[in-house]
Amino acid sequence: MKIEFDISDDKIVNFSLGARNELVHQSQRIVSDIVDEASRIEASRRIYDTSSEVTQSNVKEAANQPRMMVVKKKTLWTKVVQIASFISSIIMGSLLDTDKFKDTNHVTWFIIMTFIAIGTTIYLTFNQDNNG
């Protein structure tokens, strides 16, 4: 099926040739994604042993579904901070022995691990979307 649509020249006056080609490519990709999603929606609602028919409603639903819900890969830095948070939390928990709190060295390590665990957890909480 061939699909064509017009975009006014006013909107793409500053687009380079490469940008125009990329716009065509991305438009084709989005249309293909909508077609695939509409087919999946129809297949999930179809009664067993009945014929397949994608309706206007299926296409509208596929077009309106958020397609940006893809889970982003975590960066190496985020993974390292998560590991540091986990390990410091485990160590902090193992140091939580009230009988040993009389020793200054033990208390110092407990406080250090507590600050590392809290700091890394706060960093990970506020940096979930890689916003700095």
PDB file of C-alpha atoms in Angstrom:
ATOM      1  CA  MET A   1       0.000   0.000   0.000  1.00  0.00           C
ATOM      2  CA  LYS A   2       1.416   3.341  -0.972  1.00  0.00           C
ATOM      3  CA  ILE A   3       0.829   6.244   1.405  1.00  0.00           C
ATOM      4  CA  GLU A   4       1.547   9.837   0.434  1.00  0.00           C
ATOM      5  CA  PHE A   5       1.053  13.048   2.341  1.00  0.00           C
ATOM      6  CA  ASP A   6       1.995  16.674   1.782  1.00  0.00           C
ATOM      7  CA  ILE A   7       3.921  18.934   4.112  1.00  0.00           C
ATOM      8  CA  SER A   8       3.888  22.620   3.313  1.00  0.00           C
ATOM      9  CA  ASP A   9       7.194  24.033   2.113  1.00  0.00           C
ATOM     10  CA  ASP A  10       6.995  26.696   4.827  1.00  0.00           C
ATOM     11  CA  LYS A  11       7.559  24.049   7.492  1.00  0.00           C
ATOM     12  CA  ILE A  12      10.644  22.521   5.888  1.00  0.00           C
ATOM     13  CA  VAL A  13      12.244  25.581   4.294  1.00  0.00           C
ATOM     14  CA  ASN A  14      15.394  25.264   6.454  1.00  0.00           C
ATOM     15  CA  PHE A  15      15.723  21.477   6.063  1.00  0.00           C
ATOM     16  CA  SER A  16      18.806  20.225   4.266  1.00  0.00           C
ATOM     17  CA  LEU A  17      18.544  17.428   1.724  1.00  0.00           C
ATOM     18  CA  GLY A  18      19.775  14.975   4.352  1.00  0.00           C
ATOM     19  CA  ALA A  19      17.166  16.204   6.819  1.00  0.00           C
ATOM     20  CA  ARG A  20      14.412  15.791   4.244  1.00  0.00           C
ATOM     21  CA  ASN A  21      15.542  12.243   3.474  1.00  0.00           C
ATOM     22  CA  GLU A  22      15.678  11.441   7.189  1.00  0.00           C
ATOM     23  CA  LEU A  23      12.169  12.877   7.627  1.00  0.00           C
ATOM     24  CA  VAL A  24      10.898  10.521   4.926  1.00  0.00           C
ATOM     25  CA  HIS A  25      12.729   7.586   6.512  1.00  0.00           C
ATOM     26  CA  GLN A  26      11.385   8.335  10.014  1.00  0.00           C
ATOM     27  CA  SER A  27       7.858   8.818   8.659  1.00  0.00           C
ATOM     28  CA  GLN A  28       8.033   5.400   7.013  1.00  0.00           C
ATOM     29  CA  ARG A  29       9.336   3.868  10.236  1.00  0.00           C
ATOM     30  CA  ILE A  30       6.538   5.401  12.309  1.00  0.00           C
ATOM     31  CA  VAL A  31       3.870   4.270   9.839  1.00  0.00           C
ATOM     32  CA  SER A  32       5.349   0.767   9.859  1.00  0.00           C
ATOM     33  CA  ASP A  33       5.318   0.749  13.679  1.00  0.00           C
ATOM     34  CA  ILE A  34       1.659   1.834  13.730  1.00  0.00           C
ATOM     35  CA  VAL A  35       0.730  -0.899  11.244  1.00  0.00           C
ATOM     36  CA  ASP A  36       2.544  -3.531  13.324  1.00  0.00           C
ATOM     37  CA  GLU A  37       0.981  -2.322  16.572  1.00  0.00           C
ATOM     38  CA  ALA A  38      -2.525  -2.200  15.064  1.00  0.00           C
ATOM     39  CA  SER A  39      -2.077  -5.786  13.897  1.00  0.00           C
ATOM     40  CA  ARG A  40      -0.938  -6.827  17.380  1.00  0.00           C
ATOM     41  CA  ILE A  41      -3.918  -5.076  18.974  1.00  0.00           C
ATOM     42  CA  GLU A  42      -6.318  -6.793  16.593  1.00  0.00           C
ATOM     43  CA  ALA A  43      -4.687 -10.182  17.139  1.00  0.00           C
ATOM     44  CA  SER A  44      -4.905  -9.837  20.907  1.00  0.00           C
ATOM     45  CA  ARG A  45      -8.643  -9.099  20.733  1.00  0.00           C
ATOM     46  CA  ARG A  46      -9.586 -11.571  18.011  1.00  0.00           C
ATOM     47  CA  ILE A  47     -11.688 -14.559  18.980  1.00  0.00           C
ATOM     48  CA  TYR A  48     -10.063 -17.892  18.213  1.00  0.00           C
ATOM     49  CA  ASP A  49     -10.755 -19.272  14.711  1.00  0.00           C
ATOM     50  CA  THR A  50     -12.185 -16.030  13.323  1.00  0.00           C
ATOM     51  CA  SER A  51     -10.953 -13.935  10.426  1.00  0.00           C
ATOM     52  CA  SER A  52      -8.583 -11.064  10.978  1.00  0.00           C
ATOM     53  CA  GLU A  53      -9.716  -7.486  10.361  1.00  0.00           C
ATOM     54  CA  VAL A  54      -7.877  -4.421  11.586  1.00  0.00           C
ATOM     55  CA  THR A  55     -10.387  -1.643  12.194  1.00  0.00           C
ATOM     56  CA  GLN A  56     -10.096   2.123  12.297  1.00  0.00           C
ATOM     57  CA  SER A  57     -10.304   1.892  16.062  1.00  0.00           C
ATOM     58  CA  ASN A  58      -7.290  -0.442  16.144  1.00  0.00           C
ATOM     59  CA  VAL A  59      -5.255   1.971  14.034  1.00  0.00           C
ATOM     60  CA  LYS A  60      -6.224   4.982  16.182  1.00  0.00           C
ATOM     61  CA  GLU A  61      -5.346   3.097  19.337  1.00  0.00           C
ATOM     62  CA  ALA A  62      -1.995   2.035  17.885  1.00  0.00           C
ATOM     63  CA  ALA A  63      -1.208   5.605  16.848  1.00  0.00           C
ATOM     64  CA  ASN A  64      -2.112   7.021  20.254  1.00  0.00           C
ATOM     65  CA  GLN A  65      -0.228   4.493  22.348  1.00  0.00           C
ATOM     66  CA  PRO A  66       3.015   5.831  23.751  1.00  0.00           C
ATOM     67  CA  ARG A  67       5.808   4.287  21.736  1.00  0.00           C
ATOM     68  CA  MET A  68       8.539   5.815  23.823  1.00  0.00           C
ATOM     69  CA  MET A  69       8.113   3.393  26.720  1.00  0.00           C
ATOM     70  CA  VAL A  70      11.282   1.572  25.737  1.00  0.00           C
ATOM     71  CA  VAL A  71      13.514   0.859  28.681  1.00  0.00           C
ATOM     72  CA  LYS A  72      16.751   2.744  28.274  1.00  0.00           C
ATOM     73  CA  LYS A  73      19.983   0.889  28.769  1.00  0.00           C
ATOM     74  CA  LYS A  74      21.817   1.823  31.917  1.00  0.00           C
ATOM     75  CA  THR A  75      25.179   3.469  31.525  1.00  0.00           C
ATOM     76  CA  LEU A  76      28.309   1.912  32.970  1.00  0.00           C
ATOM     77  CA  TRP A  77      28.453   4.703  35.564  1.00  0.00           C
ATOM     78  CA  THR A  78      24.911   3.954  36.740  1.00  0.00           C
ATOM     79  CA  LYS A  79      25.719   0.258  37.073  1.00  0.00           C
ATOM     80  CA  VAL A  80      28.856   1.042  39.102  1.00  0.00           C
ATOM     81  CA  VAL A  81      26.881   3.336  41.422  1.00  0.00           C
ATOM     82  CA  GLN A  82      24.183   0.667  41.850  1.00  0.00           C
ATOM     83  CA  ILE A  83      26.805  -1.918  42.778  1.00  0.00           C
ATOM     84  CA  ALA A  84      28.427   0.527  45.219  1.00  0.00           C
ATOM     85  CA  SER A  85      25.035   1.244  46.760  1.00  0.00           C
ATOM     86  CA  PHE A  86      24.261  -2.457  47.149  1.00  0.00           C
ATOM     87  CA  ILE A  87      27.657  -3.383  48.603  1.00  0.00           C
ATOM     88  CA  SER A  88      27.745  -0.429  51.005  1.00  0.00           C
ATOM     89  CA  SER A  89      24.236  -1.286  52.203  1.00  0.00           C
ATOM     90  CA  ILE A  90      25.266  -4.904  52.843  1.00  0.00           C
ATOM     91  CA  ILE A  91      28.417  -3.829  54.697  1.00  0.00           C
ATOM     92  CA  MET A  92      26.484  -1.224  56.681  1.00  0.00           C
ATOM     93  CA  GLY A  93      23.982  -3.886  57.705  1.00  0.00           C
ATOM     94  CA  SER A  94      26.734  -6.258  58.781  1.00  0.00           C
ATOM     95  CA  LEU A  95      28.350  -3.499  60.862  1.00  0.00           C
ATOM     96  CA  LEU A  96      25.100  -2.856  62.720  1.00  0.00           C
ATOM     97  CA  ASP A  97      26.138  -4.584  65.925  1.00  0.00           C
ATOM     98  CA  THR A  98      25.396  -2.461  68.997  1.00  0.00           C
ATOM     99  CA  ASP A  99      27.901  -4.375  71.138  1.00  0.00           C
ATOM    100  CA  LYS A 100      30.767  -3.260  68.874  1.00  0.00           C
ATOM    101  CA  PHE A 101      29.746   0.418  68.862  1.00  0.00           C
ATOM    102  CA  LYS A 102      32.102   1.014  71.772  1.00  0.00           C
ATOM    103  CA  ASP A 103      35.003   0.730  69.319  1.00  0.00           C
ATOM    104  CA  THR A 104      35.676   4.027  67.509  1.00  0.00           C
ATOM    105  CA  ASN A 105      37.000   2.269  64.406  1.00  0.00           C
ATOM    106  CA  HIS A 106      33.793   0.232  64.092  1.00  0.00           C
ATOM    107  CA  VAL A 107      31.593   3.334  64.459  1.00  0.00           C
ATOM    108  CA  THR A 108      33.689   5.212  61.897  1.00  0.00           C
ATOM    109  CA  TRP A 109      33.279   2.455  59.294  1.00  0.00           C
ATOM    110  CA  PHE A 110      29.560   2.229  60.040  1.00  0.00           C
ATOM    111  CA  ILE A 111      29.130   5.982  59.491  1.00  0.00           C
ATOM    112  CA  ILE A 112      31.197   5.904  56.275  1.00  0.00           C
ATOM    113  CA  MET A 113      29.174   3.019  54.850  1.00  0.00           C
ATOM    114  CA  THR A 114      25.927   4.721  55.892  1.00  0.00           C
ATOM    115  CA  PHE A 115      26.861   7.913  54.049  1.00  0.00           C
ATOM    116  CA  ILE A 116      27.952   5.973  50.957  1.00  0.00           C
ATOM    117  CA  ALA A 117      24.725   3.933  50.942  1.00  0.00           C
ATOM    118  CA  ILE A 118      22.525   6.995  51.428  1.00  0.00           C
ATOM    119  CA  GLY A 119      24.482   9.123  48.931  1.00  0.00           C
ATOM    120  CA  THR A 120      24.427   6.538  46.163  1.00  0.00           C
ATOM    121  CA  THR A 121      20.746   5.809  46.727  1.00  0.00           C
ATOM    122  CA  ILE A 122      19.890   9.512  46.543  1.00  0.00           C
ATOM    123  CA  TYR A 123      21.996   9.887  43.390  1.00  0.00           C
ATOM    124  CA  LEU A 124      20.281   6.924  41.733  1.00  0.00           C
ATOM    125  CA  THR A 125      16.833   8.170  42.759  1.00  0.00           C
ATOM    126  CA  PHE A 126      17.296  11.658  41.340  1.00  0.00           C
ATOM    127  CA  ASN A 127      19.249  10.509  38.274  1.00  0.00           C
ATOM    128  CA  GLN A 128      16.799   7.888  37.003  1.00  0.00           C
ATOM    129  CA  ASP A 129      16.296   9.783  33.749  1.00  0.00           C
ATOM    130  CA  ASN A 130      19.998  10.652  33.322  1.00  0.00           C
ATOM    131  CA  ASN A 131      19.329  14.298  34.064  1.00  0.00           C
ATOM    132  CA  GLY A 132      22.660  15.024  35.666  1.00  0.00           C
TER     133      GLY A 132
END
